[in-house]
Coordinates of C-alpha atoms and ligand atoms in Angstrom, one line a residue:
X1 CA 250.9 -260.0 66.7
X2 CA 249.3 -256.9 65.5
X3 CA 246.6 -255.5 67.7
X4 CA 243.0 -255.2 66.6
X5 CA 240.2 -253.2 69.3
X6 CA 236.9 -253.0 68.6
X7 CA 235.3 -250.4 70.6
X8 CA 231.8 -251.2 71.0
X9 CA 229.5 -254.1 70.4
X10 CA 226.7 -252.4 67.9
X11 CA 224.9 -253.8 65.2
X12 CA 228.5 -254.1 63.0
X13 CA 230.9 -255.4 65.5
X14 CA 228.5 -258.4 66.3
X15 CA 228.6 -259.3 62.9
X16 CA 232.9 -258.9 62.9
X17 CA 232.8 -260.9 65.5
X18 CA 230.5 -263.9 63.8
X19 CA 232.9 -263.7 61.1
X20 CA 236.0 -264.0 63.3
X21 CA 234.7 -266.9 64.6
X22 CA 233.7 -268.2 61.3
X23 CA 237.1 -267.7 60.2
X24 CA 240.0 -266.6 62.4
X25 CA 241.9 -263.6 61.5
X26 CA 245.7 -264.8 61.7
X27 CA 248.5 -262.7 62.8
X28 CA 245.9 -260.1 64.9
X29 CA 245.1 -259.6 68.1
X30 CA 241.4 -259.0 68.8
X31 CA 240.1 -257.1 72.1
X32 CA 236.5 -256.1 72.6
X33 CA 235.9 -252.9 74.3
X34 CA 232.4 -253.2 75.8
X35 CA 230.6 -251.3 79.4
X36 CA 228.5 -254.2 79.1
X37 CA 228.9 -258.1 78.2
X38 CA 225.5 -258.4 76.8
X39 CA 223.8 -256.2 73.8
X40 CA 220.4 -255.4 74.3
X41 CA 219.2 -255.5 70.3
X42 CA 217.1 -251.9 69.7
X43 CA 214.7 -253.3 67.2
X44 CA 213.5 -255.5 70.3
X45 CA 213.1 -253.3 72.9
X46 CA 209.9 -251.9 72.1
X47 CA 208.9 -255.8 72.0
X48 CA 210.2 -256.3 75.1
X49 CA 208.2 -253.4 77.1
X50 CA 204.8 -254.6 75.4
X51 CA 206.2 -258.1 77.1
X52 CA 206.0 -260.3 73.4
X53 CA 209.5 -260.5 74.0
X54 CA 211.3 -261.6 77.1
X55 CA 214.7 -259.6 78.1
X56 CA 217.2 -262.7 77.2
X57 CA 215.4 -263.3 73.3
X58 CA 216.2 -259.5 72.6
X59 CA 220.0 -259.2 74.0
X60 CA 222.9 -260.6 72.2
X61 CA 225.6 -262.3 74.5
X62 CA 228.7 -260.4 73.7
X63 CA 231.1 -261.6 75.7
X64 CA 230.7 -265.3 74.5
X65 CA 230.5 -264.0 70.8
X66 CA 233.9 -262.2 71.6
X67 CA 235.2 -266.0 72.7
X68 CA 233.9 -267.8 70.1
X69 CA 235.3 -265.1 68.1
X70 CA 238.5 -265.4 70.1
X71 CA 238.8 -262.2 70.8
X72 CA 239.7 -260.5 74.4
X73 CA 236.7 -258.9 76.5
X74 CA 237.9 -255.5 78.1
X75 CA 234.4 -254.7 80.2
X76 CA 235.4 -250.5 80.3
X77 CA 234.1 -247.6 78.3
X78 CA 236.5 -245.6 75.8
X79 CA 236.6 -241.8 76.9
X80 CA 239.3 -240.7 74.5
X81 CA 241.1 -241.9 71.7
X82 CA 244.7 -240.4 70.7
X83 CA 244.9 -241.4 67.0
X84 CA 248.3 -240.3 66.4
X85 CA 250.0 -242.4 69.2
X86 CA 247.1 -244.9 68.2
X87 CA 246.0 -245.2 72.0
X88 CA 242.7 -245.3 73.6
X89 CA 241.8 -243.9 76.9
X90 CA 239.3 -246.1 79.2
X91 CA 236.6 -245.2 81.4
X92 CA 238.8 -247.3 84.3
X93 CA 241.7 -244.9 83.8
X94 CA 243.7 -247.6 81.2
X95 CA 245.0 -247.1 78.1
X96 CA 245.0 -249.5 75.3
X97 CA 247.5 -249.5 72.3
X98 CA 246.0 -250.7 69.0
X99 CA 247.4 -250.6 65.6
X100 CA 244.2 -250.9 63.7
X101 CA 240.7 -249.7 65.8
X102 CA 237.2 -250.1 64.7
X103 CA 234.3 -247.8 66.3
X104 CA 231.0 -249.2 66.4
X105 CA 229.7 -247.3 69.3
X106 CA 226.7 -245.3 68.9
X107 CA 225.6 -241.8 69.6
X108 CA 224.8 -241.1 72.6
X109 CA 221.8 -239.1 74.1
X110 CA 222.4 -235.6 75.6
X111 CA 221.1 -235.1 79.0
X112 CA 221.1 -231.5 78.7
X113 CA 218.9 -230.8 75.3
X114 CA 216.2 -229.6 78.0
X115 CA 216.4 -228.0 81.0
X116 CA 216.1 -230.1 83.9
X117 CA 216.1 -233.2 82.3
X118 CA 219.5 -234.8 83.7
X119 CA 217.5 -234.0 87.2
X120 CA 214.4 -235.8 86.3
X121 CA 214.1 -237.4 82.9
X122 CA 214.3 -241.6 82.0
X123 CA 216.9 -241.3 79.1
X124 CA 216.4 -244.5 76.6
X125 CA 219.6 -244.2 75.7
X126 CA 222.2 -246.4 76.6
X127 CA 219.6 -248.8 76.6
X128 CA 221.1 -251.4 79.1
X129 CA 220.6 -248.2 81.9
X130 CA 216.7 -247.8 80.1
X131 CA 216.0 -251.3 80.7
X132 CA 216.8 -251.7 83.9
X133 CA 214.8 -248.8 85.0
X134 CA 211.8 -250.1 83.1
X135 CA 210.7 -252.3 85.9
X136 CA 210.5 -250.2 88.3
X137 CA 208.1 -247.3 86.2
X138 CA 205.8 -250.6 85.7
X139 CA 205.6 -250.6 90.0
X140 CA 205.2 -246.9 90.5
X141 CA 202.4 -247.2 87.8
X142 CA 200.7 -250.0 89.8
X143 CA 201.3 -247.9 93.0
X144 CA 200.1 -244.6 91.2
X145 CA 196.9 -244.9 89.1
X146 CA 196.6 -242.2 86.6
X147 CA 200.2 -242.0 86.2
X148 CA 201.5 -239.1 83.5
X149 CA 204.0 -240.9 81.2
X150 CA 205.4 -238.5 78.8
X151 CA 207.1 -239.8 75.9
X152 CA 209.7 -237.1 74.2
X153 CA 210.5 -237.4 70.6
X154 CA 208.7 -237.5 67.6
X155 CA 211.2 -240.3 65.7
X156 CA 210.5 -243.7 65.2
X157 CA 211.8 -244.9 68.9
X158 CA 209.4 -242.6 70.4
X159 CA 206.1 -243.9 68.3
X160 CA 207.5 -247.6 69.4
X161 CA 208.0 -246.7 73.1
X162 CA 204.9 -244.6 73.4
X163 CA 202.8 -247.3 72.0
X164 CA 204.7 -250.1 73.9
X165 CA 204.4 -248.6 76.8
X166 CA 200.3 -247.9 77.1
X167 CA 200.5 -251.1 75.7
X168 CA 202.0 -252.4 79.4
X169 CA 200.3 -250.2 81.9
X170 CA 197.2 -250.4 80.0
X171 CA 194.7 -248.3 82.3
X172 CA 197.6 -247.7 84.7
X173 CA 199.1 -244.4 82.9
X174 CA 198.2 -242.0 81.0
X175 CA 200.5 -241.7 77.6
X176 CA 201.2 -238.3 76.4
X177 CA 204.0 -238.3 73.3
X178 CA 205.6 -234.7 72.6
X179 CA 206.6 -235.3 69.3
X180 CA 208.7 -231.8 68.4
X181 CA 207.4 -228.9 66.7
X182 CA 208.1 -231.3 63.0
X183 CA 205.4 -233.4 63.7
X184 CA 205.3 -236.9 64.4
X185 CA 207.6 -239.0 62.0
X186 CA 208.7 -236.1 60.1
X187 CA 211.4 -238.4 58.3
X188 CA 208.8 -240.8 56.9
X189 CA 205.9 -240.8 54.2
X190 CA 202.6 -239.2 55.1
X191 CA 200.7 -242.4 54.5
X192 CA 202.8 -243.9 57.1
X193 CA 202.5 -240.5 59.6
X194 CA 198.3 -240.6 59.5
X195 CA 198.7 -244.6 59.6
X196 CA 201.0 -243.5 62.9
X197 CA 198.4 -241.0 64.2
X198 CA 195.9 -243.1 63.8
X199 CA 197.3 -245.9 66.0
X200 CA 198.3 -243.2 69.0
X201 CA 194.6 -242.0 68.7
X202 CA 193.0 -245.1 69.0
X203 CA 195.1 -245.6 72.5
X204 CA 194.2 -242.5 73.6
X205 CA 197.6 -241.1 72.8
X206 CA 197.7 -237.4 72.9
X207 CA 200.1 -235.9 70.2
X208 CA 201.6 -232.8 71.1
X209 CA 203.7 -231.0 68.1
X210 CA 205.7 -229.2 70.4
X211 CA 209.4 -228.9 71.8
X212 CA 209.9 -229.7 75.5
X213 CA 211.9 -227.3 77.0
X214 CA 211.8 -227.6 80.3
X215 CA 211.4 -230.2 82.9
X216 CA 210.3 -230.0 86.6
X217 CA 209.1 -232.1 88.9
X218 CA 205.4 -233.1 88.2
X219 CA 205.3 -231.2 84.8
X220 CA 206.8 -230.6 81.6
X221 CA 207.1 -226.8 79.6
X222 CA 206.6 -226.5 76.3
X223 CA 208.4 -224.3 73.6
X224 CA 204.9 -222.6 73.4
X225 CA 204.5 -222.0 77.1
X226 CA 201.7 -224.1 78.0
X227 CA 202.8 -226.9 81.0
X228 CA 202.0 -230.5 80.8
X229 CA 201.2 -232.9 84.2
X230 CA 204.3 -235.0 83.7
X231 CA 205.3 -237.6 86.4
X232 CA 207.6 -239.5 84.4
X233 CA 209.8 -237.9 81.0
X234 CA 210.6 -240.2 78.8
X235 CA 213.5 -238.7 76.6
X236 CA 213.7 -240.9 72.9
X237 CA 215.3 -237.5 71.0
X238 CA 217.5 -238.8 68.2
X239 CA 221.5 -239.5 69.1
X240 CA 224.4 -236.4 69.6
X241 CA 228.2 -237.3 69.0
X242 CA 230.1 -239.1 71.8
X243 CA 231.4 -236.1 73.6
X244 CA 235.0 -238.2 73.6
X245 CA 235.0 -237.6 69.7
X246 CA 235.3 -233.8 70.1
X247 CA 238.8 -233.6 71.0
X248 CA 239.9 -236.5 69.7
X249 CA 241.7 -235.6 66.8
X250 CA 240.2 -237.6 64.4
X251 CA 238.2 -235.5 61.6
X252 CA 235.1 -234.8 62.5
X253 CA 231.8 -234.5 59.6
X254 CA 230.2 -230.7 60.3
X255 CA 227.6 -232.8 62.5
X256 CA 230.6 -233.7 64.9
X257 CA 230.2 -237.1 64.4
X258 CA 233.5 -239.4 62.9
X259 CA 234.1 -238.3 59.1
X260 CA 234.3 -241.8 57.3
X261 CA 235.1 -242.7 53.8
X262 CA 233.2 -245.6 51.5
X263 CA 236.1 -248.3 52.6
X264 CA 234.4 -246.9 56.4
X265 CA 237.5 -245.5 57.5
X266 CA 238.8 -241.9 59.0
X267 CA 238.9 -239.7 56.6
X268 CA 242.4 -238.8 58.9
X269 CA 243.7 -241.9 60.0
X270 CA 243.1 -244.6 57.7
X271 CA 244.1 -247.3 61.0
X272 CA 240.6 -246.2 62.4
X273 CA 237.4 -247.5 61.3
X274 CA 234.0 -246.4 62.3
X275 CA 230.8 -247.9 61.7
X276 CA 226.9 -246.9 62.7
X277 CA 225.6 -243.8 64.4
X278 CA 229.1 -242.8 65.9
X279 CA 230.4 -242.3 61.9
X280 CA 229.4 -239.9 59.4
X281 CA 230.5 -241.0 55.5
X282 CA 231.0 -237.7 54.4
X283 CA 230.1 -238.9 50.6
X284 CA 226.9 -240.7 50.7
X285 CA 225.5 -239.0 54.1
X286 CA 222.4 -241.7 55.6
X287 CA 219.8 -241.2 58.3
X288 CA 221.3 -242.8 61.7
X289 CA 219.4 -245.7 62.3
X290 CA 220.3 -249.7 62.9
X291 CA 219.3 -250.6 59.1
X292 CA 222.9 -248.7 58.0
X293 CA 224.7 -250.5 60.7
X294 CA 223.9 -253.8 60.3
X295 CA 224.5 -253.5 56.2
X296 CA 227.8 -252.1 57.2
X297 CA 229.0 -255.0 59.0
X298 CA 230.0 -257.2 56.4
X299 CA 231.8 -254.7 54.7
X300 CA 233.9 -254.0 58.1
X301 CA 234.2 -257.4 58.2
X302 CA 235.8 -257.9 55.0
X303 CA 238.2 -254.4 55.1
X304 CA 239.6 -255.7 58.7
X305 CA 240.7 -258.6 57.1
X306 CA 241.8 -256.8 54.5
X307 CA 243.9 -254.5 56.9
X308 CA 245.3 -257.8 58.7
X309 CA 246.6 -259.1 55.0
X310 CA 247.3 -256.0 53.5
X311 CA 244.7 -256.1 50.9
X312 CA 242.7 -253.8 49.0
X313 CA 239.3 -252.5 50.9
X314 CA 235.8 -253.0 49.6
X315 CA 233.3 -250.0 49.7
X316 CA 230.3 -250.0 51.1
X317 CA 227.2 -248.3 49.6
X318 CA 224.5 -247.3 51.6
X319 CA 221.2 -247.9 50.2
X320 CA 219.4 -245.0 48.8
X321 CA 216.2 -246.4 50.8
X322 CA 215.5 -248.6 54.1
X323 CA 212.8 -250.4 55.0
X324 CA 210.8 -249.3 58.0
X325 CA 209.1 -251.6 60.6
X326 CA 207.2 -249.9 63.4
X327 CA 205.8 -252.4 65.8
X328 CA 202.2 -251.0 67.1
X329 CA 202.6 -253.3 70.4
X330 CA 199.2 -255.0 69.5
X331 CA 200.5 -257.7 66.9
X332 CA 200.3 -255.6 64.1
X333 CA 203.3 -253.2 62.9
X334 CA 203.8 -250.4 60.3
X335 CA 205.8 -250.5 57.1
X336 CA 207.3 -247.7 55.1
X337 CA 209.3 -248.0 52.3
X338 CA 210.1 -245.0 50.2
X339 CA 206.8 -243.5 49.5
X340 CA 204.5 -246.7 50.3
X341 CA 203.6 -247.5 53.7
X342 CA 201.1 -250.6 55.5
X343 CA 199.9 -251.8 58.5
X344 CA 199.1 -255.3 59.5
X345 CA 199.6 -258.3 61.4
X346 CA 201.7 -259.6 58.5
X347 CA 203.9 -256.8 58.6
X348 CA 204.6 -257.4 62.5
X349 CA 205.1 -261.6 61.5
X350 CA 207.5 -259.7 58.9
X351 CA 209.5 -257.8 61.9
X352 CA 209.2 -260.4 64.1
X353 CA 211.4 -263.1 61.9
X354 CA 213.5 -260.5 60.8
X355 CA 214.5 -259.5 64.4
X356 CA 214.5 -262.9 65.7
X357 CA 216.9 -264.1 63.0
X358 CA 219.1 -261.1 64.0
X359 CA 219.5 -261.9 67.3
X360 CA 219.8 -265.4 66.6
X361 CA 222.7 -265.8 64.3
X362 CA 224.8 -264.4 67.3
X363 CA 223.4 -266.9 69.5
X364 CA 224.5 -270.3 68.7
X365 CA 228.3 -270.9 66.6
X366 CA 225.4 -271.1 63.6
X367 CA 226.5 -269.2 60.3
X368 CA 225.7 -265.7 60.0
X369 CA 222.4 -265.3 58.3
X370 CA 221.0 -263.0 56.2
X371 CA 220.5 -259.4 57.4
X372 CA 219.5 -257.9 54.7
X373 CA 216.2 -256.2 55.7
X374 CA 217.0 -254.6 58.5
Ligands
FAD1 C1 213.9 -248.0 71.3 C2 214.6 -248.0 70.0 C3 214.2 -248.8 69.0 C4 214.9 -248.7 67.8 N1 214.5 -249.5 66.7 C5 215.1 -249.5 65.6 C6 214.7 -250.3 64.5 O1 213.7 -251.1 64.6 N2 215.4 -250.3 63.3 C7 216.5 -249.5 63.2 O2 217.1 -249.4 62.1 N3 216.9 -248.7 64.2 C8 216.3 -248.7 65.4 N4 216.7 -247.9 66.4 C9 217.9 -247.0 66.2 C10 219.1 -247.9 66.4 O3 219.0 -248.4 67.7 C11 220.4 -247.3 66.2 O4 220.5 -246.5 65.1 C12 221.5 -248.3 66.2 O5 221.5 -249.0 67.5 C13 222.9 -247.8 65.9 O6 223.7 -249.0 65.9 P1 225.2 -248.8 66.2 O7 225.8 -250.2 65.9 O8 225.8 -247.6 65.6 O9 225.4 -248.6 67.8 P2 224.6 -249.2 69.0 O10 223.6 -250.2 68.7 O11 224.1 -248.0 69.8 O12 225.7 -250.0 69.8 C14 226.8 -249.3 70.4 C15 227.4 -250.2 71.4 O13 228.6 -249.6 71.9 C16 228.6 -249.5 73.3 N5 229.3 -248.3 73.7 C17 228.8 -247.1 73.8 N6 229.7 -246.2 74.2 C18 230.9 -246.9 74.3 C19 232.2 -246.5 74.7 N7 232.5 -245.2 75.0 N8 233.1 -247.5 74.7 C20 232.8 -248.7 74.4 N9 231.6 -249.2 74.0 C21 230.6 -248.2 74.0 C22 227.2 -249.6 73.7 O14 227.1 -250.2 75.0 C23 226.6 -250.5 72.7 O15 226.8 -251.8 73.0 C24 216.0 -247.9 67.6 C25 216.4 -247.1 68.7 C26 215.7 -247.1 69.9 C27 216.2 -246.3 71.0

């Protein structure tokens, strides 16, 4: 039997895994290299802290996906790869031989992008570890009226946390979102950024286009050099390379993360595939975000199969837009798509099936359904 390992159960990997159990992969091995047996599902967890969503309709089961799938569950973290002897290194000290690996990992979040904040920051990133911290900022903001929460990052995730969050602790915190000396949203449309503004302002919201620098206990420093009341940092800064990857010897893109080709595999060793925000593709470079994931999956789908039968590989090509949905925590959400943008309680119903169906397909043994707005 050759070996399969998919390292990682993101937005792609769910769907291999849908398909596996669609349709077995003969002659292959499959393991599933996950820290965690369930997938909390990003476009959710905004949801969640608003509390429209409870914790179980925004996480995908991975571990009973991987049986269905009939795939092997390895509950470890990968911590080094060594391409050219095609072996993984595990969190738990194992190694793990492969002849064909697919990444679908993630970036992860640096806790040393600002001073102090590995001492005294909430990082949302992994999310599982976010999550279950959650709770207990909701008691210390019912133990400590007047609470300073302060939101850091200006991206997408940090409008949706931001919002979701005043949205929970309501007159218990104060919400204070350091959006980076760009701006808020600097990726997205202007209609969409003053439709964004508008909503932090109307939650009393305060918008500060500056970098955090530093972090202390009780306050926060600015690039400027003004100080902010800060009792609880919230970091949402967009994703850095695994810091495994940098001496792993497969190629890396000049932004450190995996170099990948259309077919979505190394541009060095043709046996790994990477997928998501751990992979770059060197000739059609995307923005990181769960859209390119998920409309990756298929394609990974299809080229491991092809790699099990010896097949020629598809290509995937990433679309040259994606559709945004911001939820406002209220009921109503934000679209963007290329220059348009819209806010509504239609655009949140829009989200809401979208996200639901998602999470869904990987629920029951159902067929996978489409995915194509995400
Ligand atoms: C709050 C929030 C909301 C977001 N909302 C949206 C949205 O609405 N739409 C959108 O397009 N994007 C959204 N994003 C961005 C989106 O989450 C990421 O771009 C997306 O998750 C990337 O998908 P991925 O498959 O590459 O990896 P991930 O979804 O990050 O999944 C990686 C998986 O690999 C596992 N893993 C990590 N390290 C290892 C390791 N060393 N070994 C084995 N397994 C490992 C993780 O536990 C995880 O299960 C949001 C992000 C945040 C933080």
């Amino acid at each position: 039997m050759k070996q399969l390992v998919l390292a990682g159960g993101g937005h792609a990997h769910v769907q291999v895994l849908a398909a596996f159990a669609q349709q077995v992969l003969p002659g292959v091995e499959v393991t599933l290299v996950t820290p965690q047996p369930v997938q909390w599902y990003s476009g959710m967890v905004p949801g969640v802290i608003a509390g429209r969503y409870s914790a179980h309709e925004a996480q995908i089961d991975l571990a009973a996906l991987a049986r269905r799938a009939g795939a092997r569950v390895v509950l470890d973290a990968v911590v080094g790869v060594r391409p050219d002897a095609r072996q993984l290194r595990l969190a738990s000290g194992g190694e793990l031989a492969y002849d064909a690996l697919s990444l679908d990992t993630g970036g992860e979040l640096s806790r040393d992008l600002i001073d102090g904040a590995r001492e005294h920051a909430l990082f949302v990133r992994p999310l599982h570890a976010f999550m279950h911290l959650w709770p207990r900022l909701q008691s210390l903001a019912a133990r400590q009226p007047g609470l300073q929460v302060v939101v850091i990052g200006g991206g997408a995730a940090g409008f949706e946390l931001a919002v979701a969050m005043r949205h929970a602790l309501v007159a218990q915190a104060r919400v204070t979102l350091v959006a980076g000396n760009a701006g808020l949203l600097p990726r997205f449309p202007r209609g969409l950024r003053h439709r964004a503004l508008a909503v932090l302002k109307s939650r009393g919201i305060t918008v500060i286009a500056d970098d955090a620098v530093e972090i202390e206990p009780g306050q926060l420093r600015l690039s400027g050099g003004s100080r902010l009341p800060c009792d609880a940092p919230v970091v949402a800064l967009g994703v850095q390379p695994p810091a495994w990857l940098a001496h792993s010897g497969l190629r890396l893109a000049a932004d450190g993360f995996i170099a990948t080709t259309a077919s979505l595999q190394s541009v060095s060793h043709p046996e790994v595939f990477a997928v998501g925000d751990v992979s770059c593709r060197i000739d059609a470079p995307h923005p990181r975000s769960g859209v390119y994931a998920v409309r990756a999956g298929p394609v990974l789908a299809a080229n491991l199969r092809a790699w099990a039968a010896g097949r020629p590989y598809a290509m995937y090509r990433p679309q040259r837009r994606a559709l945004a949905l911001l939820s406002c925590a209220d009921g109503t959400a934000l679209a963007s798509w290329g220059p348009l943008s819209a806010r509504g309680a239609w655009v949140w119903r829009w989200k809401d099936r979208i996200d639901r169906a998602f999470v869904q397909a990987y629920r029951d043994s159902e067929p996978l359904v489409s995915l194509s707005l995400r």
